[in-house]
CSV table of C-alpha atoms and ligand atoms in Angstrom, one decimal:
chain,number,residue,atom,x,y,z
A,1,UNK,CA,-48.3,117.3,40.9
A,2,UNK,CA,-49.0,114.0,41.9
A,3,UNK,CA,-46.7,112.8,45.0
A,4,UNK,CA,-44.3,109.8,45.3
A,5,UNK,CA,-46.4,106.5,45.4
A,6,UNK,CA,-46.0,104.9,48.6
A,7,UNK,CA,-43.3,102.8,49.4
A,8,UNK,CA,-44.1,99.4,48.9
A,9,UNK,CA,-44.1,97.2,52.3
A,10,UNK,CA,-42.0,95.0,51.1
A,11,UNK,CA,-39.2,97.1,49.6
A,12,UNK,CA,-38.0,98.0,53.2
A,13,UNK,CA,-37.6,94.7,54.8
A,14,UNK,CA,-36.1,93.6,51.9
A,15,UNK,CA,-33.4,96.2,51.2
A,16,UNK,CA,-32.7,95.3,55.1
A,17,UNK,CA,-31.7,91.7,53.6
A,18,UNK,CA,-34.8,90.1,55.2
A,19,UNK,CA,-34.3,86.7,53.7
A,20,UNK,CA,-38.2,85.7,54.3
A,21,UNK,CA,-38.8,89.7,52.5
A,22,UNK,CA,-36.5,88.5,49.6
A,23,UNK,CA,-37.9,85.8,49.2
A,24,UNK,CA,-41.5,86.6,49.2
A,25,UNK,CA,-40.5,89.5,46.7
A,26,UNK,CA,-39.3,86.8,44.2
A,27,UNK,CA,-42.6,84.6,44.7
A,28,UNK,CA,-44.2,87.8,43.4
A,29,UNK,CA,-42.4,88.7,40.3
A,30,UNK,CA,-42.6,85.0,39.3
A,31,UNK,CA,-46.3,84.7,39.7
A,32,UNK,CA,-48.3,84.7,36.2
A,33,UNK,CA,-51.6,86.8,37.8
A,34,UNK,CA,-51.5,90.2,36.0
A,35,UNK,CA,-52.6,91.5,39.4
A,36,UNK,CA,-49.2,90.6,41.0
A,37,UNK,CA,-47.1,91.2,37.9
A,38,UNK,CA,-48.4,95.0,38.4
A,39,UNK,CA,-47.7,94.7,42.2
A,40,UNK,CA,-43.9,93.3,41.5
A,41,UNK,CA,-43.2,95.9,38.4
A,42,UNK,CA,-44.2,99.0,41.3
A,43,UNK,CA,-41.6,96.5,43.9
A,44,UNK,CA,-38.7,96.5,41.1
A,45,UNK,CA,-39.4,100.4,40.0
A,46,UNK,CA,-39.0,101.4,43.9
A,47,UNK,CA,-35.6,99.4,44.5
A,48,UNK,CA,-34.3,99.5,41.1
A,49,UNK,CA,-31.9,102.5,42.2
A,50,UNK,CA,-30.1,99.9,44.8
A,51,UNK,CA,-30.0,97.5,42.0
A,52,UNK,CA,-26.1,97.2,39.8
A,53,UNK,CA,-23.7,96.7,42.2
A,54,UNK,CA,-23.1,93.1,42.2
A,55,UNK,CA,-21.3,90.6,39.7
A,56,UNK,CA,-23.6,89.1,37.6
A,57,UNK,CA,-21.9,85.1,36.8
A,58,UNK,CA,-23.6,82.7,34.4
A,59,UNK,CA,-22.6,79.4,34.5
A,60,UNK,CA,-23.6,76.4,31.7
A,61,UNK,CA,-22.0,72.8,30.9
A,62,UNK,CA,-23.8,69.5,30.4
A,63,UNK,CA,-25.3,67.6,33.1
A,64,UNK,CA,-22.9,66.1,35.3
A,65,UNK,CA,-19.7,68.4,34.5
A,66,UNK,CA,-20.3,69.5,38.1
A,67,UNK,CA,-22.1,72.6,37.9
A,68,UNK,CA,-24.1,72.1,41.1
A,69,UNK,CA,-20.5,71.5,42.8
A,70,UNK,CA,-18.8,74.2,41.6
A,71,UNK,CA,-21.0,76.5,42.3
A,72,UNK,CA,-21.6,75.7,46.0
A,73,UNK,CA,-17.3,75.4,46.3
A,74,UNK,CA,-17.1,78.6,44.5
A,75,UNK,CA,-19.8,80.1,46.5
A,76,UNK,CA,-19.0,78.8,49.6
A,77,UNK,CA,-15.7,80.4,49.7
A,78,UNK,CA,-16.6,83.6,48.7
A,79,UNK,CA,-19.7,84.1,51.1
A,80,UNK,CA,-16.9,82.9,53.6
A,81,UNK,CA,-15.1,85.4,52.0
A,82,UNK,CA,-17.9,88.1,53.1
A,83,UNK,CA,-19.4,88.7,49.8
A,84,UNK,CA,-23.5,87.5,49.5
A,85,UNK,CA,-24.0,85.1,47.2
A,86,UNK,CA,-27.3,84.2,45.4
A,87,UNK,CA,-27.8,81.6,43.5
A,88,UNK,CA,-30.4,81.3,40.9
A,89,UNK,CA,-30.7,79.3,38.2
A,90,UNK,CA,-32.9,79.1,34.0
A,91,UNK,CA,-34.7,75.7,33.7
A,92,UNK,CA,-36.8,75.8,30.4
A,93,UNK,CA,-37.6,72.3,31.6
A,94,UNK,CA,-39.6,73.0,34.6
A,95,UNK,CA,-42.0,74.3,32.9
A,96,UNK,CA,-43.2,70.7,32.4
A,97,UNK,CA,-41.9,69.3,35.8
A,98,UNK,CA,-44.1,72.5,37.7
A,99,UNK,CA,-40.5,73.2,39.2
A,100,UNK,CA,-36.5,72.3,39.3
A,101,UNK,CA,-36.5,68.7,39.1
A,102,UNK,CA,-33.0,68.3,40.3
A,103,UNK,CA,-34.3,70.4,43.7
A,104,UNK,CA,-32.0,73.4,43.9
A,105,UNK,CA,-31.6,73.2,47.4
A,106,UNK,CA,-30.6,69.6,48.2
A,107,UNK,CA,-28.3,69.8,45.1
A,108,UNK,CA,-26.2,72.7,47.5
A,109,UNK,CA,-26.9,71.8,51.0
A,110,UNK,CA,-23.8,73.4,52.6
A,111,UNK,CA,-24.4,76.7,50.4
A,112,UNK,CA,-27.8,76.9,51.4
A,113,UNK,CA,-27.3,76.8,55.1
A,114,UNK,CA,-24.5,79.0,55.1
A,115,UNK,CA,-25.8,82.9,56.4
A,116,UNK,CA,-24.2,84.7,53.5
A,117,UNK,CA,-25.8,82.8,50.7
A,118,UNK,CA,-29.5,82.9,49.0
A,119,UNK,CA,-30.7,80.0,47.2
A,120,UNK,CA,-33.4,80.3,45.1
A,121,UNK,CA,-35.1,77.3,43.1
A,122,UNK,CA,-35.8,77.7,39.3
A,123,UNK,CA,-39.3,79.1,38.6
A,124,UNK,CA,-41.3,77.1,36.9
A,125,UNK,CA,-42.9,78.9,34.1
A,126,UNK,CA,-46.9,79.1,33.9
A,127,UNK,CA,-48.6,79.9,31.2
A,128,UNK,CA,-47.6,83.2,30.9
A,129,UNK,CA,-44.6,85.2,30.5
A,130,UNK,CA,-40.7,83.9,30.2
A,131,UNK,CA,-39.1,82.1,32.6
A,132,UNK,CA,-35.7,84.2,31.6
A,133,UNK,CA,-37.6,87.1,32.4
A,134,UNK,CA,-38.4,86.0,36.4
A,135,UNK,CA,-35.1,85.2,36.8
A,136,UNK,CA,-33.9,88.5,35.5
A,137,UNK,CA,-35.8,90.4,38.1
A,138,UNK,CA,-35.0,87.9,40.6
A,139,UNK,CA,-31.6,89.0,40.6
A,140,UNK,CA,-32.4,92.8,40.6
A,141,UNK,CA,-34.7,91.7,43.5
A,142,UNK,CA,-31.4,89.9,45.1
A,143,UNK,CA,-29.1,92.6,44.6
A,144,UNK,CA,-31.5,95.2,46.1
A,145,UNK,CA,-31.2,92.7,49.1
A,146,UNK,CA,-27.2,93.1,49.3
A,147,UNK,CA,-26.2,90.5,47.5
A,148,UNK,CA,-23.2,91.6,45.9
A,149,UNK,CA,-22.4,88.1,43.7
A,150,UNK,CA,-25.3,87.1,41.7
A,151,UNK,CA,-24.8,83.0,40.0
A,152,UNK,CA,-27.1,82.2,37.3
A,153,UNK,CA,-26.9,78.3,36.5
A,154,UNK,CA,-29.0,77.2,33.1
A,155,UNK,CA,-30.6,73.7,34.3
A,156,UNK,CA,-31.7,72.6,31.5
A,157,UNK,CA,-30.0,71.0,28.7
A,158,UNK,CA,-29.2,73.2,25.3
A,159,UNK,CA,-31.8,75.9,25.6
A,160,UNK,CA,-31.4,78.4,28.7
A,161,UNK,CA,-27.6,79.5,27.5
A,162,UNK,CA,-28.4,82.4,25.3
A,163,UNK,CA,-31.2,83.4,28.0
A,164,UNK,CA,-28.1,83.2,30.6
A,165,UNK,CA,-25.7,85.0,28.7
A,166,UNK,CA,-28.6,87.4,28.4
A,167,UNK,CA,-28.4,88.8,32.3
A,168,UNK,CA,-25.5,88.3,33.1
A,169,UNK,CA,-21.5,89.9,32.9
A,170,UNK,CA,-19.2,86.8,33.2
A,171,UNK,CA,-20.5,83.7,31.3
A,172,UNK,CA,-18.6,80.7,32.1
A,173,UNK,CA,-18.5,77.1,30.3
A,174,UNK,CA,-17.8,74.3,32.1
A,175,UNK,CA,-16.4,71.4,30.6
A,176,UNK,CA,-14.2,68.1,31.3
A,177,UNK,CA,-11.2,66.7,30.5
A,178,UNK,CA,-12.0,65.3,28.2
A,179,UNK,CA,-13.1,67.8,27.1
A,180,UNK,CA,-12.1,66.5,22.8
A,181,UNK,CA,-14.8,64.2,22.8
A,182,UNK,CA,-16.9,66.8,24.6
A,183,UNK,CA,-16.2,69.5,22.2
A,184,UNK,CA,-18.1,67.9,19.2
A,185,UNK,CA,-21.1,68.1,21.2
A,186,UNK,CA,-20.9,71.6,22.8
A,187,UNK,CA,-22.6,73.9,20.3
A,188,UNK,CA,-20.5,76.4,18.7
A,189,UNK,CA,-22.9,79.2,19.7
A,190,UNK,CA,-22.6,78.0,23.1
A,191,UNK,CA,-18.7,78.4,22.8
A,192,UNK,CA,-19.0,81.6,21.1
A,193,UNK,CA,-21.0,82.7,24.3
A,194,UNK,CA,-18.0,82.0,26.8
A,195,UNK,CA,-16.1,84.5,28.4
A,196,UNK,CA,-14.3,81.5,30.6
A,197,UNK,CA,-14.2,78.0,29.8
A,198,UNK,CA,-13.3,76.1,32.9
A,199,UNK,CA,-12.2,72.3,32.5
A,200,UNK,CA,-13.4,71.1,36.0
A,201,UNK,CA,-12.9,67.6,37.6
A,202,UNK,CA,-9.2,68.7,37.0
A,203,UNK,CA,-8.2,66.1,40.2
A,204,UNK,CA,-9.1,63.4,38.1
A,205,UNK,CA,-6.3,63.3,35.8
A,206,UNK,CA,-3.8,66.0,35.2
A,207,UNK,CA,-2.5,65.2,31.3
A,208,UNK,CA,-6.3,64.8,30.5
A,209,UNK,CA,-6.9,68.2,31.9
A,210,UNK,CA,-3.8,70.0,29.8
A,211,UNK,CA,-4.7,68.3,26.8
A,212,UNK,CA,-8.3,69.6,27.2
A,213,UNK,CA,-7.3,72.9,28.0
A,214,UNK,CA,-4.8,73.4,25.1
A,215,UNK,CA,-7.7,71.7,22.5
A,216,UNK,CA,-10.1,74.6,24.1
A,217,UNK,CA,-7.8,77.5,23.8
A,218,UNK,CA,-7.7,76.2,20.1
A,219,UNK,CA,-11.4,75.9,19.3
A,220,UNK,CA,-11.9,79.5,21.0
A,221,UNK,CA,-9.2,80.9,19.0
A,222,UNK,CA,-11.0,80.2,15.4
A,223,UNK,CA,-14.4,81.8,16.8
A,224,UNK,CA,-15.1,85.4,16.9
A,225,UNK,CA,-15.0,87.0,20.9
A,226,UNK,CA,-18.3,88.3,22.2
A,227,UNK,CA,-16.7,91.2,23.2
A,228,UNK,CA,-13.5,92.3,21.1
A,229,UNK,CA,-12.2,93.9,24.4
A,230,UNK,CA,-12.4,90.3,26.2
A,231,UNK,CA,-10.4,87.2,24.8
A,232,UNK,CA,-11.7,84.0,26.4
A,233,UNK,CA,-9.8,82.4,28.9
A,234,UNK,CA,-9.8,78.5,29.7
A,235,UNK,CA,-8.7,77.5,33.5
A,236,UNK,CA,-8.7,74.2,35.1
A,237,UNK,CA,-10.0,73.8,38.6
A,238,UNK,CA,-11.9,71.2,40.8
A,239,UNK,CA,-15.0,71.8,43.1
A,240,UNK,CA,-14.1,68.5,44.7
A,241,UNK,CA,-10.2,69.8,45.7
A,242,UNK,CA,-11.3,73.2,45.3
A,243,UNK,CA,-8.0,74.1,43.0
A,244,UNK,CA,-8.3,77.1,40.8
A,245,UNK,CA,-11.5,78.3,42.3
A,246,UNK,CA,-9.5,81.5,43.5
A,247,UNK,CA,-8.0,81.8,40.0
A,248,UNK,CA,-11.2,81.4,38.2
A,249,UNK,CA,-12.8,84.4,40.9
A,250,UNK,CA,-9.8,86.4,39.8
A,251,UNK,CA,-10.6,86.0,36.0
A,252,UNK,CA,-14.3,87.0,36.5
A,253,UNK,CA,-12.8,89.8,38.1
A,254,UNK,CA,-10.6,90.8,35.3
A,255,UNK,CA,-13.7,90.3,32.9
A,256,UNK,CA,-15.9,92.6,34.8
A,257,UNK,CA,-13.1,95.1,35.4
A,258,UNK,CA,-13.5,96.9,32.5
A,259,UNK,CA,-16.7,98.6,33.2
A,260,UNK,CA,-17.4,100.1,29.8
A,261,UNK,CA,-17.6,96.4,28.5
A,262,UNK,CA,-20.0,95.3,31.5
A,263,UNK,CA,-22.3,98.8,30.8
A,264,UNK,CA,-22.4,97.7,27.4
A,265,UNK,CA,-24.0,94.5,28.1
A,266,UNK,CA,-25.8,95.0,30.7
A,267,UNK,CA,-27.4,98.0,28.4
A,268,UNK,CA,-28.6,95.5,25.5
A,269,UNK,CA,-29.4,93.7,28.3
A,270,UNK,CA,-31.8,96.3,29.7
A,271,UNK,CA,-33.4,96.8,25.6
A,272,UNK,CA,-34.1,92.9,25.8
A,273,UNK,CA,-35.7,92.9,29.0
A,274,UNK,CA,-37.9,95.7,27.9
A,275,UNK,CA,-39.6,93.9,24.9
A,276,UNK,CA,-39.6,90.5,27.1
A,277,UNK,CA,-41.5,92.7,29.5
A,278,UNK,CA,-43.7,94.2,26.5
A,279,UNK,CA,-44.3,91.2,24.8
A,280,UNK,CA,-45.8,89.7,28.8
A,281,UNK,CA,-47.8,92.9,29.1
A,282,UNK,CA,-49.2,92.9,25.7
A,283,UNK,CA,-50.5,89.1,25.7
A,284,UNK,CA,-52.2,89.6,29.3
A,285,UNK,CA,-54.1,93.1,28.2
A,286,UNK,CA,-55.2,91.3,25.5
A,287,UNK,CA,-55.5,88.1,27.2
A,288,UNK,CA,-58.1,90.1,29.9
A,289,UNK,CA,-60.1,91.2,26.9
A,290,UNK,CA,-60.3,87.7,25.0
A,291,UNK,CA,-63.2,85.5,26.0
A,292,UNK,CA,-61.6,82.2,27.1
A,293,UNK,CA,-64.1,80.2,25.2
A,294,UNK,CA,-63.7,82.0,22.2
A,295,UNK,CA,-59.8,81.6,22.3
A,296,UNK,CA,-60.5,77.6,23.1
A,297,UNK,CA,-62.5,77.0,20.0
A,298,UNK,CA,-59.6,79.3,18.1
A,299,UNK,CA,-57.1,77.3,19.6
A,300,UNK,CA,-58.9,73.4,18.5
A,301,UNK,CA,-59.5,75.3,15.0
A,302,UNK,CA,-55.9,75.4,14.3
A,303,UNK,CA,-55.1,72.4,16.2
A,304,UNK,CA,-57.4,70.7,14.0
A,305,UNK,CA,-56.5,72.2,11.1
A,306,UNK,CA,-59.0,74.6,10.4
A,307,UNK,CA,-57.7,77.4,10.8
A,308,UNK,CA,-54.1,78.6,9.9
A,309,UNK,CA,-52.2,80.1,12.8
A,310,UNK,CA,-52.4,83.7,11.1
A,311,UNK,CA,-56.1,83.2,10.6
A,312,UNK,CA,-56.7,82.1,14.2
A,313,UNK,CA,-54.9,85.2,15.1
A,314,UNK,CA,-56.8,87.7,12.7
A,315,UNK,CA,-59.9,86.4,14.1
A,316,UNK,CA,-59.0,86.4,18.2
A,317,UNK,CA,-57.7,90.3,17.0
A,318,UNK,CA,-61.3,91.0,15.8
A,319,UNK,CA,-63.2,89.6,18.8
A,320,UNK,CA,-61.5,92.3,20.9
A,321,UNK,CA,-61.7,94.9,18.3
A,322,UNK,CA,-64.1,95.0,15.8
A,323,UNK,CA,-62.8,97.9,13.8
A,324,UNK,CA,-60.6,95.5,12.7
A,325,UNK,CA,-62.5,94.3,10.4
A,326,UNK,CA,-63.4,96.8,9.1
A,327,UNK,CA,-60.0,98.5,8.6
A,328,UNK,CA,-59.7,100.9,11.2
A,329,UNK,CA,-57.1,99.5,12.4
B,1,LIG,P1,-24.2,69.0,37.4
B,1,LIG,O1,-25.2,68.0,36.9
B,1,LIG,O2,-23.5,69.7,36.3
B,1,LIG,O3,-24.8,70.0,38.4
B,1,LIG,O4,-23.1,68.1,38.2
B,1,LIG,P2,-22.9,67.8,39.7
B,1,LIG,O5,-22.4,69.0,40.5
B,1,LIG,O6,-24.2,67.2,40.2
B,1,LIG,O7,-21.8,66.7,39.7
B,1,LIG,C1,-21.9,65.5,39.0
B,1,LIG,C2,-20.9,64.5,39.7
B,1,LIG,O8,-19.6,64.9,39.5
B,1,LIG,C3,-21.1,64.4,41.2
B,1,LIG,O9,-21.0,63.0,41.5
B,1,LIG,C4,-20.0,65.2,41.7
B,1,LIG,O10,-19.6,64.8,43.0
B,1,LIG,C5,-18.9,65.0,40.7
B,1,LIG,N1,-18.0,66.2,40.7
B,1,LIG,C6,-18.3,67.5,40.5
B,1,LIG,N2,-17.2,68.2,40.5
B,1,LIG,C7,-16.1,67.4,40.6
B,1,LIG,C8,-14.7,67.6,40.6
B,1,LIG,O11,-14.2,68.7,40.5
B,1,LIG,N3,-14.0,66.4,40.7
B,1,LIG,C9,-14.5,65.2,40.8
B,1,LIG,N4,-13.7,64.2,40.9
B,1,LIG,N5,-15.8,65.0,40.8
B,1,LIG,C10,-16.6,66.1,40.7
């Protein structure tokens, strides 16, 4: 019998809700050396079991519906409330910027000073493994910290939804009043996505904000619910006023009630995370086995032309195994 692995230093402080410990713990499951994904998979298997107990929000809209403002209202009052809030957020595009180019932080100044709260800035993704992925494990790593709200903001524009949808139990839509001329440009899928649409900037004007809400409730009604327990609800609210930020809590509330419905998702969930996971592990052991020169003049072979894509492939395959070629597999 082999005996329980140690525990991992940093699992302690940072089931205490050391914020430094929570911290550092994130840095590690979003770092791309194989040596440290290893280190962060033993972190995650070790406080996995205190992992479940929060309510996982994602929130989407275009840029400039007031996401960043809503979600520091809505998280100031409840982390004033007494719940933790963390705040995390999917930005495909830092993977060109090397980081959130909006600056997490300064975009929430008040939630990020405030005791109760975690802020964390979008990874930027290296050259290996998914962005969507870090994030996911970012809010085990949060809730294993006590955080008992977890809000997952996609930064960039059109591509983190899905990703979003994909980790989380609530997924709310932003929108504005007018929200008409807004509709023809918010995706279907991303519609079809929403448990909660919320038309925000409601203060600005109040026939606007009906007339968006009524044209919403409409364009939800023709799609098909995500879950067929769960109609989608539209809301109006303000982060400026802070107006129906307590009724928008109360309908995550609702949505997550239901507790069948959320072990569902967060099931399917748990199946995509798994091949994201194997799909990471699978490129680095090969990517350890590959010599880097090799896979360079692979790579400027296809890039050139030379070489289709499948053939580049086949021929990195047989540099690590040679059986290959000869059809042992
Ligand atoms: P994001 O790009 O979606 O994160 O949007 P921001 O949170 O940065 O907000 C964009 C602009 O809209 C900022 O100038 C905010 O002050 C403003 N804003 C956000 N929410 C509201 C609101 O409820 N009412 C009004 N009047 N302005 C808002």
């Amino acid at each position: 019998m082999i005996g329980p692995m140690p525990a991992y230093p940093l699992a302690a402080p940072l089931r205490s809700g050391n914020r430094r410990a929570l911290a550092r713990a994130i840095t590690l499951a979003e770092s791309s050396r194989p040596e440290h994904l290893l280190e962060a998979q033993r972190l995650l298997a070790e406080v996995l079991p205190h992992t479940g107990r929060s309510v996982r929000v994602g929130l989407t809209g275009v840029p400039g519906v007031g996401k960043s403002s809503f979600i520091e209202a809505l998280g100031l009052r409840l982390a004033d409330a007494g719940h933790r809030v963390a705040v995390l957020a999917v930005d495909p595009s830092s993977q060109r910027t090397g980081g959130s180019i909006l600056g997490d932080k300064t975009r929430m100044p008040k939630l990020a000073v405030h005791p109760g709260a975690f802020i964390r800035p979008s990874p930027s993704s290296g050259a290996l493994g998914g962005v969507a992925r870090r994030t996911r494990e970012a809010a085990l790593l949060c809730e294993a910290a006590g955080h008992d709200v977890i809000l997952i903001e996609t930064v960039g524009v059109g591509q983190s939804e899905t990703q979003v949808a994909a980790m989380t139990d609530v997924f709310v839509l932003l929108t504005l009043p007018n929200a008409g001329d807004e509709l023809q440009g918010i995706k279907r899928g991303i519609m079809e996505l929403a448990d909660l649409c919320v038309v925000n900037k409601a203060d600005l004007d109040a026939a606007a904000t009906r007339r968006a809400k009524s044209e919403l409730a409409a364009a939800l009604h023709l799609l098909t619910p995500r879950s067929a327990s769960w109609q989608p609800r539209v809301l109006a609210a303000s982060a400026l006023t802070g107006a129906g930020l307590d009724e928008v809590w109360a309908v995550v509330q609702a949505c997550v009630a239901d507790g069948a419905r959320v072990q569902a998702r967060r099931q399917a969930q748990t199946g995509q995370w798994f091949e994201e996971l194997l799909r990471e592990a699978a490129w680095q052991a090969l990517a350890s086995r590959l010599d880097a020169a090799e896979l360079g003049r692979v790579r400027a072979g296809v890039n050139a032309g030379e070489l289709t894509p499948v053939q580049g492939v086949s021929a990195l395959l047989e540099a690590v195994n040679p059986d290959r070629r000869r059809g042992g597999g």
